[in-house]
Short mmCIF file of the C-alpha atoms (twelve columns), coordinates in Angstrom:
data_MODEL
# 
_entry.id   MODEL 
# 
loop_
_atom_site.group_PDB 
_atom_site.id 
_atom_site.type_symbol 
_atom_site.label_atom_id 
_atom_site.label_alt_id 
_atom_site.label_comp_id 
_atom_site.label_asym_id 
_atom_site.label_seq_id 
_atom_site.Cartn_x 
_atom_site.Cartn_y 
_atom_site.Cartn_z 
_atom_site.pdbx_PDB_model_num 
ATOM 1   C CA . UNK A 1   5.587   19.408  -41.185 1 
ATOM 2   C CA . UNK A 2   4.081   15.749  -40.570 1 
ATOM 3   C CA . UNK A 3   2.954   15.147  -37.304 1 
ATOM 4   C CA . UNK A 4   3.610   11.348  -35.685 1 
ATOM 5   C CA . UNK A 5   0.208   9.509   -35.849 1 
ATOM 6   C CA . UNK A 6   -0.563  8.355   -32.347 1 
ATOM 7   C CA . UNK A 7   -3.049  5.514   -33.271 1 
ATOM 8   C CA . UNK A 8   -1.157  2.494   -32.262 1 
ATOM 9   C CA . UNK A 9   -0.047  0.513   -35.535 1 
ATOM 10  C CA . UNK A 10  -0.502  -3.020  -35.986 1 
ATOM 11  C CA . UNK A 11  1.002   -5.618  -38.363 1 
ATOM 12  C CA . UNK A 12  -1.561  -7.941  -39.184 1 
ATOM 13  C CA . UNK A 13  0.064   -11.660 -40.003 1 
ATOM 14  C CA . UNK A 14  -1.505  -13.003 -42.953 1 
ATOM 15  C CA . UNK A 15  0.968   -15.699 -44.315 1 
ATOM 16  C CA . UNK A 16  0.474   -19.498 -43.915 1 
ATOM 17  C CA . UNK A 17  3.332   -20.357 -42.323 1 
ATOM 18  C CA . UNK A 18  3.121   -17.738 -40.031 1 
ATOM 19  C CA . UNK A 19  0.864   -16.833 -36.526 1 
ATOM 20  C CA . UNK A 20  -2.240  -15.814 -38.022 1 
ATOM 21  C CA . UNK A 21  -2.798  -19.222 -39.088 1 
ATOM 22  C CA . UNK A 22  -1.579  -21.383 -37.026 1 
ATOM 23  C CA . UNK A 23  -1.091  -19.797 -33.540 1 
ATOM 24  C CA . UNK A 24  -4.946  -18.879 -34.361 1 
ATOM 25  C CA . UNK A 25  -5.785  -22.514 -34.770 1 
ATOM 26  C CA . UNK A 26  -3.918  -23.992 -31.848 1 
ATOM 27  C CA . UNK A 27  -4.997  -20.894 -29.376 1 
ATOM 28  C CA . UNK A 28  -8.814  -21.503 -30.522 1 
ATOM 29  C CA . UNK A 29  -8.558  -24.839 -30.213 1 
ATOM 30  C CA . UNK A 30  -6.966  -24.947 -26.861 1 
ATOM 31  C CA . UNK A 31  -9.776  -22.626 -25.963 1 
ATOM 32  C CA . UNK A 32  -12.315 -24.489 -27.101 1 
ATOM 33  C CA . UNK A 33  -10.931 -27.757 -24.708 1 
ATOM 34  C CA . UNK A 34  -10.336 -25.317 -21.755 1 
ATOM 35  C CA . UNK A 35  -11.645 -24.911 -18.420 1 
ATOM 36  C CA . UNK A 36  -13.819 -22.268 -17.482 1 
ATOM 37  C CA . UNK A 37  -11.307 -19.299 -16.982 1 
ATOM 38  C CA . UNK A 38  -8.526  -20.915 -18.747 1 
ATOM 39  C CA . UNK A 39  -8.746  -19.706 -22.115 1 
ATOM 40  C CA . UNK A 40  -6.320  -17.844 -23.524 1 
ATOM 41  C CA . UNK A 41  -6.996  -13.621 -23.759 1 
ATOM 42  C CA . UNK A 42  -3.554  -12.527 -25.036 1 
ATOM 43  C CA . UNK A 43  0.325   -13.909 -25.819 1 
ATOM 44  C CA . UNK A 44  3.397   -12.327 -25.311 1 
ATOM 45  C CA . UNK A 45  7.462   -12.892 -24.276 1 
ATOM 46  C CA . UNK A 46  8.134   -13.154 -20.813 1 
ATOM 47  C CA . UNK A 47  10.695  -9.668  -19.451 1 
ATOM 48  C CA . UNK A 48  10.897  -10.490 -16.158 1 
ATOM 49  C CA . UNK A 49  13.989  -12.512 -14.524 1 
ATOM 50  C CA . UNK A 50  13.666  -16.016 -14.483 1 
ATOM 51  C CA . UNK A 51  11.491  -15.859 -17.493 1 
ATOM 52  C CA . UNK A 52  13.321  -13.967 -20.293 1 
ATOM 53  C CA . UNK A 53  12.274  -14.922 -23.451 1 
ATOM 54  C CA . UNK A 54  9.647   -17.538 -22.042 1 
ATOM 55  C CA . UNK A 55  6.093   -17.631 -23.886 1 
ATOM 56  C CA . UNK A 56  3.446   -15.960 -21.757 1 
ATOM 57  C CA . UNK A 57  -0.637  -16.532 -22.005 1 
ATOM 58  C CA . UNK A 58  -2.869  -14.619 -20.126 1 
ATOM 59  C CA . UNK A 59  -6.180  -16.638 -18.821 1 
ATOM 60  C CA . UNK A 60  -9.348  -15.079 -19.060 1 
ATOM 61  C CA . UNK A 61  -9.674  -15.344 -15.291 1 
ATOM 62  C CA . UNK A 62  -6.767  -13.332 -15.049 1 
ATOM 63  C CA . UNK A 63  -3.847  -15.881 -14.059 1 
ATOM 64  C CA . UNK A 64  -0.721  -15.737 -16.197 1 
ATOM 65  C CA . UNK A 65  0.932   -19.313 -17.421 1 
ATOM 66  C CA . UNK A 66  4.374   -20.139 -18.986 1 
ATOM 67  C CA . UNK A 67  3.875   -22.252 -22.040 1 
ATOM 68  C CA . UNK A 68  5.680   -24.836 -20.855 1 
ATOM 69  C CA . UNK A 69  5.324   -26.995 -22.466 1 
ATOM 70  C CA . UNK A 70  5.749   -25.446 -26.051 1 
ATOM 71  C CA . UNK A 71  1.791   -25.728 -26.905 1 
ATOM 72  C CA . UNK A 72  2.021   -21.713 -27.774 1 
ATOM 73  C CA . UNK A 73  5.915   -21.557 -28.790 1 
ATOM 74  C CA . UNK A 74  6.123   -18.622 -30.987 1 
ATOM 75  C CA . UNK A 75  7.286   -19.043 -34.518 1 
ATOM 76  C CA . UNK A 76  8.639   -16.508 -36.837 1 
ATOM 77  C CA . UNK A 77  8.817   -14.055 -37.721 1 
ATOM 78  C CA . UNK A 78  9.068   -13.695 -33.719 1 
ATOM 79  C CA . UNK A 79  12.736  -13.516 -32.864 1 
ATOM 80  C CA . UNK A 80  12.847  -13.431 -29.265 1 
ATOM 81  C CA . UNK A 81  16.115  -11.494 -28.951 1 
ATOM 82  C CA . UNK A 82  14.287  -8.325  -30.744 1 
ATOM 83  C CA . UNK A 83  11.931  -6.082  -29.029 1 
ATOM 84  C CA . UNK A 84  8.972   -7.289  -27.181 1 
ATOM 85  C CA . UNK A 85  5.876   -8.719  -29.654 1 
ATOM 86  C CA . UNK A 86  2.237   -8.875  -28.582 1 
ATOM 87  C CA . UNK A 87  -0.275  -9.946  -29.784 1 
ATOM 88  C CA . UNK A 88  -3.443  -10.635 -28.785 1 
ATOM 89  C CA . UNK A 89  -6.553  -13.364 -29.741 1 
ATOM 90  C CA . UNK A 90  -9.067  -10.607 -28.731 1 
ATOM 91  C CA . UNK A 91  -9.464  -9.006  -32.243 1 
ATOM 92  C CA . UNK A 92  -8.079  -11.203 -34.306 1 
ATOM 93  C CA . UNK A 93  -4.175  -11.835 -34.176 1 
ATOM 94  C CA . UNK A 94  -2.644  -8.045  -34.055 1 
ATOM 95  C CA . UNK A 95  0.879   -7.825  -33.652 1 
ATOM 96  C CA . UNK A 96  2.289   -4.405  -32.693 1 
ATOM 97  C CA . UNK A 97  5.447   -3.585  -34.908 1 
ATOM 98  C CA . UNK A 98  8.544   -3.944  -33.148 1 
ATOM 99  C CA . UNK A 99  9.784   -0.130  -33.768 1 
ATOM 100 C CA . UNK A 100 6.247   1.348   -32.408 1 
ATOM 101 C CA . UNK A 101 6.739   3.216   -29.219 1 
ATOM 102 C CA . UNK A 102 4.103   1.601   -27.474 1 
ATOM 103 C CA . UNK A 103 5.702   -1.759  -28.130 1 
ATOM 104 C CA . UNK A 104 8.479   -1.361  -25.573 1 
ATOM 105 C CA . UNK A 105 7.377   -2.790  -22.481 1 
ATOM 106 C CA . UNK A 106 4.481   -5.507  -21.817 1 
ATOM 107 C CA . UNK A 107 2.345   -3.050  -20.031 1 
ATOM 108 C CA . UNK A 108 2.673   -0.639  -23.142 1 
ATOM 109 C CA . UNK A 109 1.939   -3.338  -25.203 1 
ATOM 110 C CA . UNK A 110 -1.389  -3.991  -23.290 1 
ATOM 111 C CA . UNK A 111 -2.227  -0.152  -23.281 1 
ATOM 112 C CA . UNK A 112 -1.953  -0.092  -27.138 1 
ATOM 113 C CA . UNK A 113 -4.036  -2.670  -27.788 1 
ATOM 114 C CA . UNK A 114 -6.727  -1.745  -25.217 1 
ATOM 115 C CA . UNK A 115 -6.302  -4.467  -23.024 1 
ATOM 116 C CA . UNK A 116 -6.700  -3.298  -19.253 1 
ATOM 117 C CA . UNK A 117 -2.745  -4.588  -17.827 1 
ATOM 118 C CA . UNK A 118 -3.488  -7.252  -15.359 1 
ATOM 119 C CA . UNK A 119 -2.755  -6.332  -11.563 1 
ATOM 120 C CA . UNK A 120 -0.169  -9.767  -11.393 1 
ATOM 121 C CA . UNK A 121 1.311   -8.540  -14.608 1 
ATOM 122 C CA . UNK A 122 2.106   -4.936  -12.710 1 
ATOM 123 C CA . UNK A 123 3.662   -6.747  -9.826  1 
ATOM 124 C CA . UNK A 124 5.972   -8.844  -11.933 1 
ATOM 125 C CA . UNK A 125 7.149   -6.016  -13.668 1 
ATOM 126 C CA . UNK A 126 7.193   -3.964  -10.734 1 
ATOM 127 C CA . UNK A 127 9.251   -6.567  -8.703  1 
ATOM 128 C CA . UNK A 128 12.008  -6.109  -11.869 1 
ATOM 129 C CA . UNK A 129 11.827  -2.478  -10.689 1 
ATOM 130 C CA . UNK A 130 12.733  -3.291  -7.338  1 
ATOM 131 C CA . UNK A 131 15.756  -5.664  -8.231  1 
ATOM 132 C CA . UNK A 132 16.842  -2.710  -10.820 1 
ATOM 133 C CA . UNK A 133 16.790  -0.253  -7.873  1 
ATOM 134 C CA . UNK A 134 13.990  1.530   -10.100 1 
ATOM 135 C CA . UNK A 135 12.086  3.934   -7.048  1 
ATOM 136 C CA . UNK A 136 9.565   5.877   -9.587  1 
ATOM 137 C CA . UNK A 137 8.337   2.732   -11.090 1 
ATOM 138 C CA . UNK A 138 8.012   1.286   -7.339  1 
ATOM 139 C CA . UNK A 139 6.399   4.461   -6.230  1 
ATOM 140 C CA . UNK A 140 3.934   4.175   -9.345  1 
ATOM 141 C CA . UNK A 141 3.405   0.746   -8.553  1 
ATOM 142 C CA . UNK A 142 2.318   1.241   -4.843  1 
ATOM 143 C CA . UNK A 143 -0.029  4.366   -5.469  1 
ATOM 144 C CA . UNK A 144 -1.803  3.049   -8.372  1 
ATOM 145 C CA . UNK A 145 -2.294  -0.560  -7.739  1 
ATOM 146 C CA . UNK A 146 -1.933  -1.244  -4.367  1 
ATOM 147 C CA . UNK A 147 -3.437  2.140   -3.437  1 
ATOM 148 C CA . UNK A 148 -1.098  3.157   -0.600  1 
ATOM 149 C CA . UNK A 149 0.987   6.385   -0.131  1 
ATOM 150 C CA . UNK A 150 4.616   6.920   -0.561  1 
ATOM 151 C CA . UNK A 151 5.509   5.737   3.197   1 
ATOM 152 C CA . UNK A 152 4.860   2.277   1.677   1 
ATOM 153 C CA . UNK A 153 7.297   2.082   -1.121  1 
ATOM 154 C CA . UNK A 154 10.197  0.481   1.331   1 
ATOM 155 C CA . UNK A 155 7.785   -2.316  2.867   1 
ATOM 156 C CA . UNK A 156 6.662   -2.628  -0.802  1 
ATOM 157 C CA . UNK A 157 10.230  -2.936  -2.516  1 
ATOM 158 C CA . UNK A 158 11.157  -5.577  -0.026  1 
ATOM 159 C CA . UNK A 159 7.578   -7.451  -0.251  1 
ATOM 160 C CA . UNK A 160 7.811   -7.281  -4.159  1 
ATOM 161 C CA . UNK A 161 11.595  -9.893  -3.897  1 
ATOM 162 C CA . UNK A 162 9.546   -12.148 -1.430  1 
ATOM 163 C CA . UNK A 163 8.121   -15.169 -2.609  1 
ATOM 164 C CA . UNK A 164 5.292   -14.550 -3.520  1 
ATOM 165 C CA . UNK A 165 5.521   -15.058 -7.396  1 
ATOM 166 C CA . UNK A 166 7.696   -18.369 -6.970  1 
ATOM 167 C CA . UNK A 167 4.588   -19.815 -8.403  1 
ATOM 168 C CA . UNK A 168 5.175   -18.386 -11.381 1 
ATOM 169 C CA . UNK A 169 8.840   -19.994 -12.072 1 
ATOM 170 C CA . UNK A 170 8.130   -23.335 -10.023 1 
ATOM 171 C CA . UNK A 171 4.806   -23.941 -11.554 1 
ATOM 172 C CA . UNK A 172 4.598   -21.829 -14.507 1 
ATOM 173 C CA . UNK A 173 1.429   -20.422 -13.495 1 
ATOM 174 C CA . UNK A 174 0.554   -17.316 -11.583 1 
ATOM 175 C CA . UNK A 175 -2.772  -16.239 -10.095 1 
ATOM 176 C CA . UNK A 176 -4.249  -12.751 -9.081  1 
ATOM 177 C CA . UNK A 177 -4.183  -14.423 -5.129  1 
ATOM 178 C CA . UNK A 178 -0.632  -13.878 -5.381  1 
ATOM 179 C CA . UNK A 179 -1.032  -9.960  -4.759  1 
ATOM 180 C CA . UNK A 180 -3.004  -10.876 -1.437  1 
ATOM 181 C CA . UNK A 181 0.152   -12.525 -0.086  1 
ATOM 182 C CA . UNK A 182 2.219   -9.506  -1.537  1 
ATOM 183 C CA . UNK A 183 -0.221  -6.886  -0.023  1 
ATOM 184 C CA . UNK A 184 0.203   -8.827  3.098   1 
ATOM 185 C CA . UNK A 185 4.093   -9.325  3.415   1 
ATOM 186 C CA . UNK A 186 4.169   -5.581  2.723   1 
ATOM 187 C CA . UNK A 187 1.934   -4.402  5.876   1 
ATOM 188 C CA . UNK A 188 3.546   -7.083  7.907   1 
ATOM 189 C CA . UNK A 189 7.275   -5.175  7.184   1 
ATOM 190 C CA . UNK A 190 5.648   -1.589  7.640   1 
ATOM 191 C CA . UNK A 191 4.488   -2.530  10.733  1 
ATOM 192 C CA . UNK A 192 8.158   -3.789  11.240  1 
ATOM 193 C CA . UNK A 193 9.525   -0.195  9.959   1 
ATOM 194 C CA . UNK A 194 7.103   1.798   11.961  1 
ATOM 195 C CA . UNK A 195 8.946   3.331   14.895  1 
ATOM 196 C CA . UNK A 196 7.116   2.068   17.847  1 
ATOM 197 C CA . UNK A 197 5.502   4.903   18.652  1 
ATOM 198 C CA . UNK A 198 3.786   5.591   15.642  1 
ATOM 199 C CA . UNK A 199 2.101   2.228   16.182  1 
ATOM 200 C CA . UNK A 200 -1.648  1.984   17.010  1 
ATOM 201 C CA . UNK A 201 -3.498  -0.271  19.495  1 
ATOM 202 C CA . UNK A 202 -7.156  -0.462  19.540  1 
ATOM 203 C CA . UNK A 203 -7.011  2.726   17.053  1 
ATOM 204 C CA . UNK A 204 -4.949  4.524   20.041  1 
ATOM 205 C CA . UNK A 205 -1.334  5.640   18.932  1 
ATOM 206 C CA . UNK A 206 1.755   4.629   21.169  1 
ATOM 207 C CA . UNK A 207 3.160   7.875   22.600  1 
ATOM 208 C CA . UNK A 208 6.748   8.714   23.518  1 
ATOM 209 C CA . UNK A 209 7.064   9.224   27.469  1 
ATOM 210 C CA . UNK A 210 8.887   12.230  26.394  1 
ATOM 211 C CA . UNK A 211 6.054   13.794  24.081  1 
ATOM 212 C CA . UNK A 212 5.484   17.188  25.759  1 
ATOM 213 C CA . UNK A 213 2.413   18.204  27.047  1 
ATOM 214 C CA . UNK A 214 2.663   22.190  27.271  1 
ATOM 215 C CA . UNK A 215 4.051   24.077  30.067  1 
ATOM 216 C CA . UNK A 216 6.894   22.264  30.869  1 
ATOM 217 C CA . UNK A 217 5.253   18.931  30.962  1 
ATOM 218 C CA . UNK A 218 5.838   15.862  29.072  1 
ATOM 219 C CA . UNK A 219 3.952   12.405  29.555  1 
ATOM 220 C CA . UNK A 220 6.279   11.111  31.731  1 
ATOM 221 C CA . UNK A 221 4.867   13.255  34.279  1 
ATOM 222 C CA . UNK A 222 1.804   11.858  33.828  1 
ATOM 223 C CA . UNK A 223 2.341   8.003   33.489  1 
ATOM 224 C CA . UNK A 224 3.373   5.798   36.294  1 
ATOM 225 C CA . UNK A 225 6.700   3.773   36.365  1 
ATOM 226 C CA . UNK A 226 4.650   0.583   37.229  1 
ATOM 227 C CA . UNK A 227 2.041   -0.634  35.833  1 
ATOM 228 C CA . UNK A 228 -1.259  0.214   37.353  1 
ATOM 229 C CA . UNK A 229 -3.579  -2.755  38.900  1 
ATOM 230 C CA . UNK A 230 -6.671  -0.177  39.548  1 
ATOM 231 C CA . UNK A 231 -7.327  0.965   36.558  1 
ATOM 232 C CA . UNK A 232 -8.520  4.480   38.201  1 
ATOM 233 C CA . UNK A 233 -6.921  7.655   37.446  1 
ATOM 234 C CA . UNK A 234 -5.406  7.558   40.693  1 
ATOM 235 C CA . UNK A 235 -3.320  4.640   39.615  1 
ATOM 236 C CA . UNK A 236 -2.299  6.239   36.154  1 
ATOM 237 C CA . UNK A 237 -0.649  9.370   37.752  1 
ATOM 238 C CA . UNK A 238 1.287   11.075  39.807  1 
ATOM 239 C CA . UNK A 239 0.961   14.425  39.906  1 
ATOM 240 C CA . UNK A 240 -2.031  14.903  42.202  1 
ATOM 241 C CA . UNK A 241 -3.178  18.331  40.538  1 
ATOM 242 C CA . UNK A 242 -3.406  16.492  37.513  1 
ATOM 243 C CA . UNK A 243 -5.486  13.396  39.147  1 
ATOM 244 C CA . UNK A 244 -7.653  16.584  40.146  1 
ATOM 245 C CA . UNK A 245 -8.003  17.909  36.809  1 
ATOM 246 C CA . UNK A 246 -8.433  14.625  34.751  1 
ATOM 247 C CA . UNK A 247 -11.653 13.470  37.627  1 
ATOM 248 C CA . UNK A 248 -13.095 16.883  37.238  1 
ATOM 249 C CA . UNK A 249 -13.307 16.352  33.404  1 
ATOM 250 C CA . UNK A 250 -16.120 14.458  31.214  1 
ATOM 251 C CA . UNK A 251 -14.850 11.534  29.332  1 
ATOM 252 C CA . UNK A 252 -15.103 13.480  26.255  1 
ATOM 253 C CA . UNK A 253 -12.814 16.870  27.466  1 
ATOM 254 C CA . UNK A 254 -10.555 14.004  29.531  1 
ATOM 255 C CA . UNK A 255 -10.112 12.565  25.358  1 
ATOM 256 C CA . UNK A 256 -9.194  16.015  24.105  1 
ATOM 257 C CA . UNK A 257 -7.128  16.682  26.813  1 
ATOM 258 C CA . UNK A 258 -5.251  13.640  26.774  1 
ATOM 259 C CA . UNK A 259 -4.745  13.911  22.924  1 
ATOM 260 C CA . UNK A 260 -2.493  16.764  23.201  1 
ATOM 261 C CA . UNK A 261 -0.073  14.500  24.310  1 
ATOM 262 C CA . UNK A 262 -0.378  12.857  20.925  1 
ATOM 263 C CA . UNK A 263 2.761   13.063  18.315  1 
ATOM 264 C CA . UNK A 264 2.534   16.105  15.633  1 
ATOM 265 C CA . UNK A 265 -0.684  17.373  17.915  1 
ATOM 266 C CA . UNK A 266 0.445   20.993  18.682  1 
ATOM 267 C CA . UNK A 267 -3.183  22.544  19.633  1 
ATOM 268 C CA . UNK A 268 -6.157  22.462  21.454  1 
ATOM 269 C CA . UNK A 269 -8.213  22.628  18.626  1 
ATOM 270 C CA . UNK A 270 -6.001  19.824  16.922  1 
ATOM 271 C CA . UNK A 271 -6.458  17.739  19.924  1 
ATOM 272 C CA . UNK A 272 -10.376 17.921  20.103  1 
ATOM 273 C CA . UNK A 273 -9.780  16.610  16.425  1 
ATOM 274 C CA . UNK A 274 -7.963  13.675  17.404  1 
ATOM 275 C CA . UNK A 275 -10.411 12.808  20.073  1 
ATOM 276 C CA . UNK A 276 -13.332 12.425  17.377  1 
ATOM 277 C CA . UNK A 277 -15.107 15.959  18.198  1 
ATOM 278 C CA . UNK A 278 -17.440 17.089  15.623  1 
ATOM 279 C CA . UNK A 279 -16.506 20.909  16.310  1 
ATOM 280 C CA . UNK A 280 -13.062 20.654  17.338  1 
ATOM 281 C CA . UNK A 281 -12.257 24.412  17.330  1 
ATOM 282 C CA . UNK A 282 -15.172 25.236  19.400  1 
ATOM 283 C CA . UNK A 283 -14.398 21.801  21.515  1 
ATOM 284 C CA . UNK A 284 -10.728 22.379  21.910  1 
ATOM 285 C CA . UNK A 285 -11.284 25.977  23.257  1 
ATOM 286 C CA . UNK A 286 -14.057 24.808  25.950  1 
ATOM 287 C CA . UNK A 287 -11.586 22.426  26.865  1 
ATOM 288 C CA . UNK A 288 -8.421  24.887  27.405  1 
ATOM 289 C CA . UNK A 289 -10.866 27.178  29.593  1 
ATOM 290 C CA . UNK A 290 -12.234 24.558  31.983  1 
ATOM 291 C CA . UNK A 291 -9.243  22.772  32.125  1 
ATOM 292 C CA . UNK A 292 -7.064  26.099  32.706  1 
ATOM 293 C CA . UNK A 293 -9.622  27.045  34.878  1 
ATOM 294 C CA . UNK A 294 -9.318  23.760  37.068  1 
ATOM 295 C CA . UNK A 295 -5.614  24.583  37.223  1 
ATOM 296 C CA . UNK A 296 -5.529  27.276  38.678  1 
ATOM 297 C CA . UNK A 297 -8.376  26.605  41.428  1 
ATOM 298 C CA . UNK A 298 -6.691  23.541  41.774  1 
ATOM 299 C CA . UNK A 299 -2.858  24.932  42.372  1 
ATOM 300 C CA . UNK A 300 -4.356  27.887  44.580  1 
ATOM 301 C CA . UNK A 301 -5.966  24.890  46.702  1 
ATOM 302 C CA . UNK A 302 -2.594  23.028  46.981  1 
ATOM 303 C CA . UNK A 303 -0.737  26.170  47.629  1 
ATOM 304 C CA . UNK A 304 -2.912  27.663  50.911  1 
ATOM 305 C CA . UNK A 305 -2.881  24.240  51.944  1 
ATOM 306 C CA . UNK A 306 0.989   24.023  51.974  1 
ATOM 307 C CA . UNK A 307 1.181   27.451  53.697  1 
ATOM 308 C CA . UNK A 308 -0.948  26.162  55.943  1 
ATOM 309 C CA . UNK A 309 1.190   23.064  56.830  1 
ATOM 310 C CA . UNK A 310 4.138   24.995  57.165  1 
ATOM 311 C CA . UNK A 311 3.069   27.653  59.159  1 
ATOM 312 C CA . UNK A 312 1.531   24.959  62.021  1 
ATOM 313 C CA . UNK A 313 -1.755  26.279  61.658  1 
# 
């Protein structure tokens, strides 16, 4: 039984009227007139909306034009309306045949031929994901090019139908900058879907006044309803015992202790982690001690004291 060859398959052009001639001369001519940058790496049909069926050059700096003005317009035997046609000035003009698999999209185009798929050219394809409603070719997108995790693809499916490629169709010429102002416009709108208190300030995360603290308390019972002018503990809570505790700690167990408070932090040893110890299980469980410890030397003061109040004494 024959196997399928996968070596990608090329038809090489070799008659006069056709690209290998003439495309050849007019591409290495242009080049040879160009800017530094400018010359042309590769050819191929626009996919993307707004573009269909345009001529596309890649630069060698790694910008993207329209032919616009017809300098590159492909002849036959390049019928636009049939599947996409690369080809490339790299090695010569090679054309992959319309019915290879590779030859269905322009990034599997690029792949076939070797030709490392330019980050812009990824976007653009990526923002026809996005208007298609296409989430595994978004989610593909954000991990391997822009290097973020899944909790991006949202910010990144709205930032991809900004405007950040209008270059492209106003212009006719797109540059790799463009992904800094689509990198951008995507952290600005997943700061805007981060719930507020899954922010960070100053590297500190925003907690919930509700986020519970372990034996029936909660932040709210230690934060203030105004805002505090001293900046002293004594201004930041209320619960005296807990003043007591907090003063009695270092600055180091007063950061572990405080971090329990902190969303999806369930331990001590998990809190001594999110205050930046080096050993937080052996950190955490100093911590618990002394600060149990202070607790309950701490309540037994308060309590004689009350007895004492009460009974005159």
């Amino acid at each position: 039984m024959a196997t399928e060859d996968p070596t990608p398959s090329y038809t090489m052009v070799k008659d006069d009227c056709s690209v290998q001639n003439d495309l050849t001369e007019r591409i290495s001519q242009f080049n040879d007139e160009s800017n530094p940058g400018a010359a042309v790496m590769a050819l191929f049909p626009a996919q993307w909306s707004g573009s269909v069926g345009d001529t596309v050059t890649l630069r060698e700096d790694g910008s993207i034009a329209l032919d616009m003005d017809g300098r590159f317009d492909l002849p036959e035997p390049f019928d636009r309306v049939a599947p996409p046609t690369l080809i490339t000035t790299t090695t010569g003009m090679a054309v992959l045949k319309a019915d290879h698999p590779a030859n269905q999209t322009i990034e599997s185009g690029f792949r076939a031929l070797n030709i490392p798929v330019p980050e812009v050219i990824q976007a653009l394809s990526a923002r026809e994901a996005a208007l298609a409603g296409d989430g595994p070719t978004i989610g593909s997108f954000t991990s391997e090019v822009l290097r973020r995790w899944s909790g991006w693809n949202e910010p990144v499916s709205t930032a991809l139908l900004g405007d950040w490629a209008d270059p492209l169709y106003d212009q006719g010429h797109l540059t790799p900058e463009a992904l800094d102002k689509l990198r951008s416009e995507a952290s600005v709108i997943h700061r805007q879907l981060t719930p507020v208190w899954r922010r960070k300030v100053n590297q500190s995360r925003l907690l919930l006044l509700d986020t519970p603290l372990g034996d029936g308390l909660a932040l709210y019972d230690l934060v203030c309803g105004q805002a505090a002018v001293d900046p002293g503990l004594e201004a930041g809570f209320e619960d005296s015992r807990l003043i007591e505790i907090l003063k009695a700690l270092s600055p180091a167990e007063r950061a572990v202790t405080l971090a329990l408070g902190a969303r999806g932090v369930t331990t001590w040893a998990e809190a001594a982690m999110a205050a930046g110890a080096a050993d937080p299980e052996r950190q955490g469980e100093k911590v618990r001690r002394k600060v149990k410890k202070l607790a309950k030397r701490i309540t037994g003061s308060s309590s004689a004291a009350e007895e004492i109040t009460k009974s005159g004494r």
